[in-house]
mmCIF file of C-alpha atoms in Angstrom:
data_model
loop_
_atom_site.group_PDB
_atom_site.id
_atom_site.type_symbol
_atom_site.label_atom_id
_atom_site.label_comp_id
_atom_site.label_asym_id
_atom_site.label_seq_id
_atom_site.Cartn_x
_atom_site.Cartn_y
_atom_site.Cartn_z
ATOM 1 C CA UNK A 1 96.110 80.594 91.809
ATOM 2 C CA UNK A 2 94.226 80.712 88.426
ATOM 3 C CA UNK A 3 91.087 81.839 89.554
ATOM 4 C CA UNK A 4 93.112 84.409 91.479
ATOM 5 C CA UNK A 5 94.859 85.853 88.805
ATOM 6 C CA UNK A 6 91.898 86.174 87.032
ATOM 7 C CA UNK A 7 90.570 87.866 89.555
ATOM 8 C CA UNK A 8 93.249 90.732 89.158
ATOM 9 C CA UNK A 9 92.512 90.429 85.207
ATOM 10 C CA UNK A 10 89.118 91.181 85.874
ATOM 11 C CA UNK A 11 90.113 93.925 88.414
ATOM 12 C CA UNK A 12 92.660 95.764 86.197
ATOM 13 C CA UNK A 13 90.300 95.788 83.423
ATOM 14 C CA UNK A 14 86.890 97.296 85.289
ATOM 15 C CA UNK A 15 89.640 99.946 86.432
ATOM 16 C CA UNK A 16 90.916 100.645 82.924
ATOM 17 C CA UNK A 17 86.839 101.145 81.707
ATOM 18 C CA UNK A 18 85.904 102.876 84.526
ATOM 19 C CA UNK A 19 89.117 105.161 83.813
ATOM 20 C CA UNK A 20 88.109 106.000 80.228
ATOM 21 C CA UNK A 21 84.404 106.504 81.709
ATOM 22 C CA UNK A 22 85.913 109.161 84.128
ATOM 23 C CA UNK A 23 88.159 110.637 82.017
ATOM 24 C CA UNK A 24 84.750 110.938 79.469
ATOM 25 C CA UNK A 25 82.895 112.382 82.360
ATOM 26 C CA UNK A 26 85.497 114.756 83.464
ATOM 27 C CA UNK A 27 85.761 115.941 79.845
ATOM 28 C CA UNK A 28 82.432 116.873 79.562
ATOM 29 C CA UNK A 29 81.958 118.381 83.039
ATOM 30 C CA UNK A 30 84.959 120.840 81.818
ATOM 31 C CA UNK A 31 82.851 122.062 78.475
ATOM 32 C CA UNK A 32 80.059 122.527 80.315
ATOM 33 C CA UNK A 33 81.624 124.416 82.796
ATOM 34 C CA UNK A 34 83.166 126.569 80.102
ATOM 35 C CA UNK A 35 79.937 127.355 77.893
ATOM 36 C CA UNK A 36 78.270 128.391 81.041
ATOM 37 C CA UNK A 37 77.885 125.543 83.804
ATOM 38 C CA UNK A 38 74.999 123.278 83.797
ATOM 39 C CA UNK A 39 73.025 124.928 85.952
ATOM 40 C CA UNK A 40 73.049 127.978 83.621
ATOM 41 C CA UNK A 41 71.882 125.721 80.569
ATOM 42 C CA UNK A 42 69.266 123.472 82.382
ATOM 43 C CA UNK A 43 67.064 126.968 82.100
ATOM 44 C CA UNK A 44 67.092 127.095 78.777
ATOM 45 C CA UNK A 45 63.797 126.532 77.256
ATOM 46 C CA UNK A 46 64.022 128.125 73.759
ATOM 47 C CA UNK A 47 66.486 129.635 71.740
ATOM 48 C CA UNK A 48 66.585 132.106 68.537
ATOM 49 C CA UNK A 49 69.525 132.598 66.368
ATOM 50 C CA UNK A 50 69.390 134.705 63.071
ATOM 51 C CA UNK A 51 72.701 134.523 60.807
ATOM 52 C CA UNK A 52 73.705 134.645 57.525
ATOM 53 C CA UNK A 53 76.124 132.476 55.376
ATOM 54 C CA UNK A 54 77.112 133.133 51.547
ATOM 55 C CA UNK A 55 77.623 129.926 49.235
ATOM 56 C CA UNK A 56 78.882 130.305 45.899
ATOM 57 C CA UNK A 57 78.325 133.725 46.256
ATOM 58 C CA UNK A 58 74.537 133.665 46.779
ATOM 59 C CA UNK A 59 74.088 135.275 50.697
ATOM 60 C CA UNK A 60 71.483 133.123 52.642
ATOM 61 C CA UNK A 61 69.459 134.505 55.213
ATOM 62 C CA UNK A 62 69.135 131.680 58.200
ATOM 63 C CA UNK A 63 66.658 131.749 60.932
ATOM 64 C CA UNK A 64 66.753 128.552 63.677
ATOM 65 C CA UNK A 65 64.035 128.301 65.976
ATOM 66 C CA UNK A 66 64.330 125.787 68.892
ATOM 67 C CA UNK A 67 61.882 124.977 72.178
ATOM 68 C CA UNK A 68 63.306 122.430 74.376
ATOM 69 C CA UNK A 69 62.003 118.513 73.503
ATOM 70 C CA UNK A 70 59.411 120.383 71.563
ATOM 71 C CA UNK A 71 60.704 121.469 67.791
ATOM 72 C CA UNK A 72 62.838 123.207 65.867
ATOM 73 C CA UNK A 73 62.506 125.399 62.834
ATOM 74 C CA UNK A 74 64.779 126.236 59.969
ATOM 75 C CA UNK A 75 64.069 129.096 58.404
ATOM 76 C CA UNK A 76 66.573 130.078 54.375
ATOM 77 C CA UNK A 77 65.213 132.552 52.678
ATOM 78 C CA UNK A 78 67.497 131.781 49.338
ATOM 79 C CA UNK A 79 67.204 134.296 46.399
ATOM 80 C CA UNK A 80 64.246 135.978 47.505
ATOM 81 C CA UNK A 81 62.376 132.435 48.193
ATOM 82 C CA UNK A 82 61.609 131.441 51.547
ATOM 83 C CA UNK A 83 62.487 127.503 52.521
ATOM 84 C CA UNK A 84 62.136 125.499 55.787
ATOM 85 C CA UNK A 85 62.737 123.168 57.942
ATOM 86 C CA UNK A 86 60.715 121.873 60.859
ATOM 87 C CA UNK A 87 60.911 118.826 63.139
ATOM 88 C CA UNK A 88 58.763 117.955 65.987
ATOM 89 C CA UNK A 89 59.505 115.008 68.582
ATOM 90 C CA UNK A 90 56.673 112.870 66.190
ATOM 91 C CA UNK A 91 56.569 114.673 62.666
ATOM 92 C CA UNK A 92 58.806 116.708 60.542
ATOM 93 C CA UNK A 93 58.344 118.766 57.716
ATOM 94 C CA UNK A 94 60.757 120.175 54.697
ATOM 95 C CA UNK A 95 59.838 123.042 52.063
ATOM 96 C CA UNK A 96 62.191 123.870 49.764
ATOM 97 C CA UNK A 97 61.108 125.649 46.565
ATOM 98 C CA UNK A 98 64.669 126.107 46.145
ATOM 99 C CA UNK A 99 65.380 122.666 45.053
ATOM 100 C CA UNK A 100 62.119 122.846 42.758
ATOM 101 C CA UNK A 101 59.804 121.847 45.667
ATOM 102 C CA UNK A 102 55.986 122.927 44.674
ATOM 103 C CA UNK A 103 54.665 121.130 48.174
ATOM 104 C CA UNK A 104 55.285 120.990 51.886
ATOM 105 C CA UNK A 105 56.952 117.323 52.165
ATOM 106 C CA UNK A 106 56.463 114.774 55.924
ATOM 107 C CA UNK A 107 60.164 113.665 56.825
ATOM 108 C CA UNK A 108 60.119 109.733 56.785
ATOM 109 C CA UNK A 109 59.913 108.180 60.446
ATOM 110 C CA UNK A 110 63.091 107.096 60.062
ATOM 111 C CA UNK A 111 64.292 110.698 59.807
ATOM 112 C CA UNK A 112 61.791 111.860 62.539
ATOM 113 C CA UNK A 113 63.102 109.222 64.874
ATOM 114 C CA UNK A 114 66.816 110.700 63.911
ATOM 115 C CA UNK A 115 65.687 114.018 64.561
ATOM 116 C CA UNK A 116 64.041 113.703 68.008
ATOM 117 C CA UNK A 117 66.977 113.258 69.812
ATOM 118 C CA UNK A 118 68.801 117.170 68.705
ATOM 119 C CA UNK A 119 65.629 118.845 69.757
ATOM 120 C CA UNK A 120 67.600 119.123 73.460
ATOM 121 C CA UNK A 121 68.460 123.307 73.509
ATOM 122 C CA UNK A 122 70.557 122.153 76.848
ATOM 123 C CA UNK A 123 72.971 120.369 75.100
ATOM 124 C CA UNK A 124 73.252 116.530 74.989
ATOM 125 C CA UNK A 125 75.957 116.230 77.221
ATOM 126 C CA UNK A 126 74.103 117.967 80.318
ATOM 127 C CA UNK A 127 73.084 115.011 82.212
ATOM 128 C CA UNK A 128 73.393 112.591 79.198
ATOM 129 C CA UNK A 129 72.758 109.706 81.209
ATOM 130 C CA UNK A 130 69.513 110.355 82.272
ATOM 131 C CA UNK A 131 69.005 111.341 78.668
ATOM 132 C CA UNK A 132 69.824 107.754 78.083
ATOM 133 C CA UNK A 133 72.556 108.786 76.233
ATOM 134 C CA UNK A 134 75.992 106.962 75.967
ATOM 135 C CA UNK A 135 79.352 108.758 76.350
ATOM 136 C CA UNK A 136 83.178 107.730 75.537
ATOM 137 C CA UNK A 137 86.412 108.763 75.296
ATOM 138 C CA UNK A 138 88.489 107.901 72.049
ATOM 139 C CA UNK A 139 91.936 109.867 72.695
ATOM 140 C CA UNK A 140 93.388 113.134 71.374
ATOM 141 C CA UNK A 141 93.549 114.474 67.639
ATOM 142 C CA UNK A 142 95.178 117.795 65.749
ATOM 143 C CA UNK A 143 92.028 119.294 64.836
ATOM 144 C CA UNK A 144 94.392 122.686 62.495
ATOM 145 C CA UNK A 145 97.667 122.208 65.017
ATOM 146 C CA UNK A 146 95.393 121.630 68.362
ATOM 147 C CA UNK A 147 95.640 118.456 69.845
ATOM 148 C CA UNK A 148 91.853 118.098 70.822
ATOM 149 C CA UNK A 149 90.194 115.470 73.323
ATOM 150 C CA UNK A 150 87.791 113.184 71.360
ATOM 151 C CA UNK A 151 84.571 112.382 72.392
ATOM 152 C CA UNK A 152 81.639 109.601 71.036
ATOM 153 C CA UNK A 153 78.372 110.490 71.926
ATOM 154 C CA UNK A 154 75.971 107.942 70.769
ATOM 155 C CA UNK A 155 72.523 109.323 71.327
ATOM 156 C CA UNK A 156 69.261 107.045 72.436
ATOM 157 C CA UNK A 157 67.705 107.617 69.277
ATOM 158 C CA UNK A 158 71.348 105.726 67.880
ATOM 159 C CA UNK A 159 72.464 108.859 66.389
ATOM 160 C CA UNK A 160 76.609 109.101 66.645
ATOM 161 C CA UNK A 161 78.160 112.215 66.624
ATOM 162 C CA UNK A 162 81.910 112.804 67.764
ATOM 163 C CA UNK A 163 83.015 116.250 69.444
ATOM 164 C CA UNK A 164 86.822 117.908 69.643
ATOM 165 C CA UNK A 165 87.196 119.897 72.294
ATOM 166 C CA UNK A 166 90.291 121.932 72.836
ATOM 167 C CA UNK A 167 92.122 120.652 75.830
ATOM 168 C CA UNK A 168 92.968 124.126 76.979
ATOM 169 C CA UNK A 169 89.810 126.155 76.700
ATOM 170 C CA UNK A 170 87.581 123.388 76.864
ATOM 171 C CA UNK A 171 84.892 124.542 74.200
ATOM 172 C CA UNK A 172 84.206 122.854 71.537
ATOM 173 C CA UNK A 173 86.097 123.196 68.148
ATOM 174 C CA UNK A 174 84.494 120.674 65.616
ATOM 175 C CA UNK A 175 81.798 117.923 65.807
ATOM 176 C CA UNK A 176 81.604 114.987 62.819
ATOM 177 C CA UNK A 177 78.550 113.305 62.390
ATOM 178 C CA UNK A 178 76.943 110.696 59.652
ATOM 179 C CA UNK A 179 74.408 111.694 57.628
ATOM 180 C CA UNK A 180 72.502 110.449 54.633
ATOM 181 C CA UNK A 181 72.683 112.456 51.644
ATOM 182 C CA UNK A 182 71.127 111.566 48.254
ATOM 183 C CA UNK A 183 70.720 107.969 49.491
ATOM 184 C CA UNK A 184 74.554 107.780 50.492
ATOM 185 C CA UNK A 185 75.597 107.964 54.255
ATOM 186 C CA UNK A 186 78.227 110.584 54.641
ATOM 187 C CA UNK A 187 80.430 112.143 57.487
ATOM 188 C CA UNK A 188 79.829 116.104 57.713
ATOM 189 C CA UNK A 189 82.082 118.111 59.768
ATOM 190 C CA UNK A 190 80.904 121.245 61.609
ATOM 191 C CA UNK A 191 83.567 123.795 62.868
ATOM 192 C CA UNK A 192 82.626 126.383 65.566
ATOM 193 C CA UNK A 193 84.607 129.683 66.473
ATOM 194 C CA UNK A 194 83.888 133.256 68.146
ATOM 195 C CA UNK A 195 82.501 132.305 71.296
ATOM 196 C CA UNK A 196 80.850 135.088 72.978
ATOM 197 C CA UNK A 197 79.053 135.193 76.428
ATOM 198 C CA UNK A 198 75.402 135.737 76.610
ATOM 199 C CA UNK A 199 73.368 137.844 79.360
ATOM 200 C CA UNK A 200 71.885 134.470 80.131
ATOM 201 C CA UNK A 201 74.984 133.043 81.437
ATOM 202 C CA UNK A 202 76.000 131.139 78.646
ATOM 203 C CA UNK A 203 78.543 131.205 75.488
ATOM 204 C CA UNK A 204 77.759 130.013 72.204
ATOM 205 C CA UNK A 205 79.776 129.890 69.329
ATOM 206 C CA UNK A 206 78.688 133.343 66.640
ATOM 207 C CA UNK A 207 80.507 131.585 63.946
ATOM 208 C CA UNK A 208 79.324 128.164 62.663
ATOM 209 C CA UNK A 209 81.208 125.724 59.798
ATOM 210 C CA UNK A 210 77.681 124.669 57.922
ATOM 211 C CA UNK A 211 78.125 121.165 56.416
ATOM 212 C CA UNK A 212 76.350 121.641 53.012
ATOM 213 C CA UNK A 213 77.284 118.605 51.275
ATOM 214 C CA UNK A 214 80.114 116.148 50.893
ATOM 215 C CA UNK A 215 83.276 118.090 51.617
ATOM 216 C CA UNK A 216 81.402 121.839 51.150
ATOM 217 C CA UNK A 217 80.735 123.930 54.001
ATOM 218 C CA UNK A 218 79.972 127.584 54.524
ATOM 219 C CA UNK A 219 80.752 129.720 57.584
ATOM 220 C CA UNK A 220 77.298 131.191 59.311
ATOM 221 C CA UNK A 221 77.796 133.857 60.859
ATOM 222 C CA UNK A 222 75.179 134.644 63.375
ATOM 223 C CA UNK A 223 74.322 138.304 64.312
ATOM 224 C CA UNK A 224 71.620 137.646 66.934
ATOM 225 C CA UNK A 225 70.993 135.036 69.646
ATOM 226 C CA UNK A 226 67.485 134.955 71.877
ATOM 227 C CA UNK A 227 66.988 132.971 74.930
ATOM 228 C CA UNK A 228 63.904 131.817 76.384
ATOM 229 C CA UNK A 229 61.455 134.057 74.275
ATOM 230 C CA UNK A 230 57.765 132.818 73.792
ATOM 231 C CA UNK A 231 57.466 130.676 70.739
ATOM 232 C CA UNK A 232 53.928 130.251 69.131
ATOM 233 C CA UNK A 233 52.862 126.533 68.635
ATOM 234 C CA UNK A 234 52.444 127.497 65.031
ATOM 235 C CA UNK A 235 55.945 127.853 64.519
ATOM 236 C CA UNK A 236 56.537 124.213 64.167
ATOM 237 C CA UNK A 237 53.312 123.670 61.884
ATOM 238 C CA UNK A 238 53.597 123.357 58.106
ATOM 239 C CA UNK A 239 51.983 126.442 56.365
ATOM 240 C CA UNK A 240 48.895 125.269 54.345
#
């Protein structure tokens, strides 16, 4: 009698996780479907986005660059001075003159290692498992009076970032995510809004909630989005 109601324990519990894994699963399926459908995204190679974004009342010009599992480039021209960003699946790269940089500066492996993981254009949740990424579901919360679905993503490279996705429309409202600043591991929040529909099939947000610090963010807002153009090599070399 023991080992049989054990037995049930056992049962009732795999059904419980494999619930939550379903209910994680169907989640995702449902944002996919509503950004575009995976099929749709799994062509994406490269993507362009030019925006600009206005912090403390200085406007910031913002170029992102972005070739599937092959780098990404952030371009700020700030004041007249032109700053980057630039990770590649082994190296990375930061110039910043803004900040009083006077040289290009490698990202530590630890960041690079970070980093490899959000060079995906297709979205980490398309086919996440072959990604070797991990997915769960943690509930419902009011993300500014909607009661969002919650979902952990825990990336191979260990990277944790948790999405809120509006239960109604299905896209995706706000993502939190840890990240070290000045030595200090902090949560930023990024907010996205104004989803419009590409020729390509897809919809991507044209207004982006920038984390720029410890409770600061600034709204991007992004005039012009292009898919699958040929990107030099270059792009994601540091300039000599």
């Amino acid at each position: 009698m023991k080992a049989l109601k054990l037995a049930f324990l056992g049962a009732a519990l795999l059904g419980t996780m494999t619930g939550f894994s379903q209910t994680a699963d169907e989640i995702a399926n449902k944002h996919i479907d509503a950004i575009g459908g995976k099929d749709n995204w799994k062509k994406i190679k490269s993507v362009i986005m030019d925006g600009t974004m206005s912090f403390q009342g200085i406007d910031i010009a913002v170029t992102t660059t972005s070739v599937h599992n092959t780098g990404s480039r952030q371009d700020l021209n700030i004041m007249g001075q032109a700053n980057y960003i630039i990770m590649t699946p082994t190296a990375g790269w930061m110039y910043m003159p803004v900040q009083g940089q006077t040289n290009v500066e490698p990202m530590t492996e630890e960041m690079v290692k970070k980093g490899a993981d959000e060079l995906d254009t297709q979205g980490a949740l398309v086919d996440y498992k072959e990604k070797g990424h991990s997915l769960e579901y943690l509930g419902k919360e009011d993300v500014e009076g909607t009661e969002c679905h919650k979902l952990k993503l825990t990336l191979k490279g260990g990277k944790v970032t948790t999405y809120f996705i509006d239960p109604s429309s299905f896209l995706l409202l706000k993502s939190t995510a840890k990240q070290e600043v000045n030595g200090q591991e902090m949560e930023m929040t990024t907010g996205y809004s104004n989803y419009q529909k590409l020729p390509e099939g897809i919809s991507m947000p044209m207004t982006i909630s920038v984390p720029l610090g410890p409770g600061m963010n600034a709204d991007m807002v992004i005039s012009k989005i292009q898919i699958n153009k040929e990107v030099p090599a270059t792009t994601f070399q540091p300039a000599k």
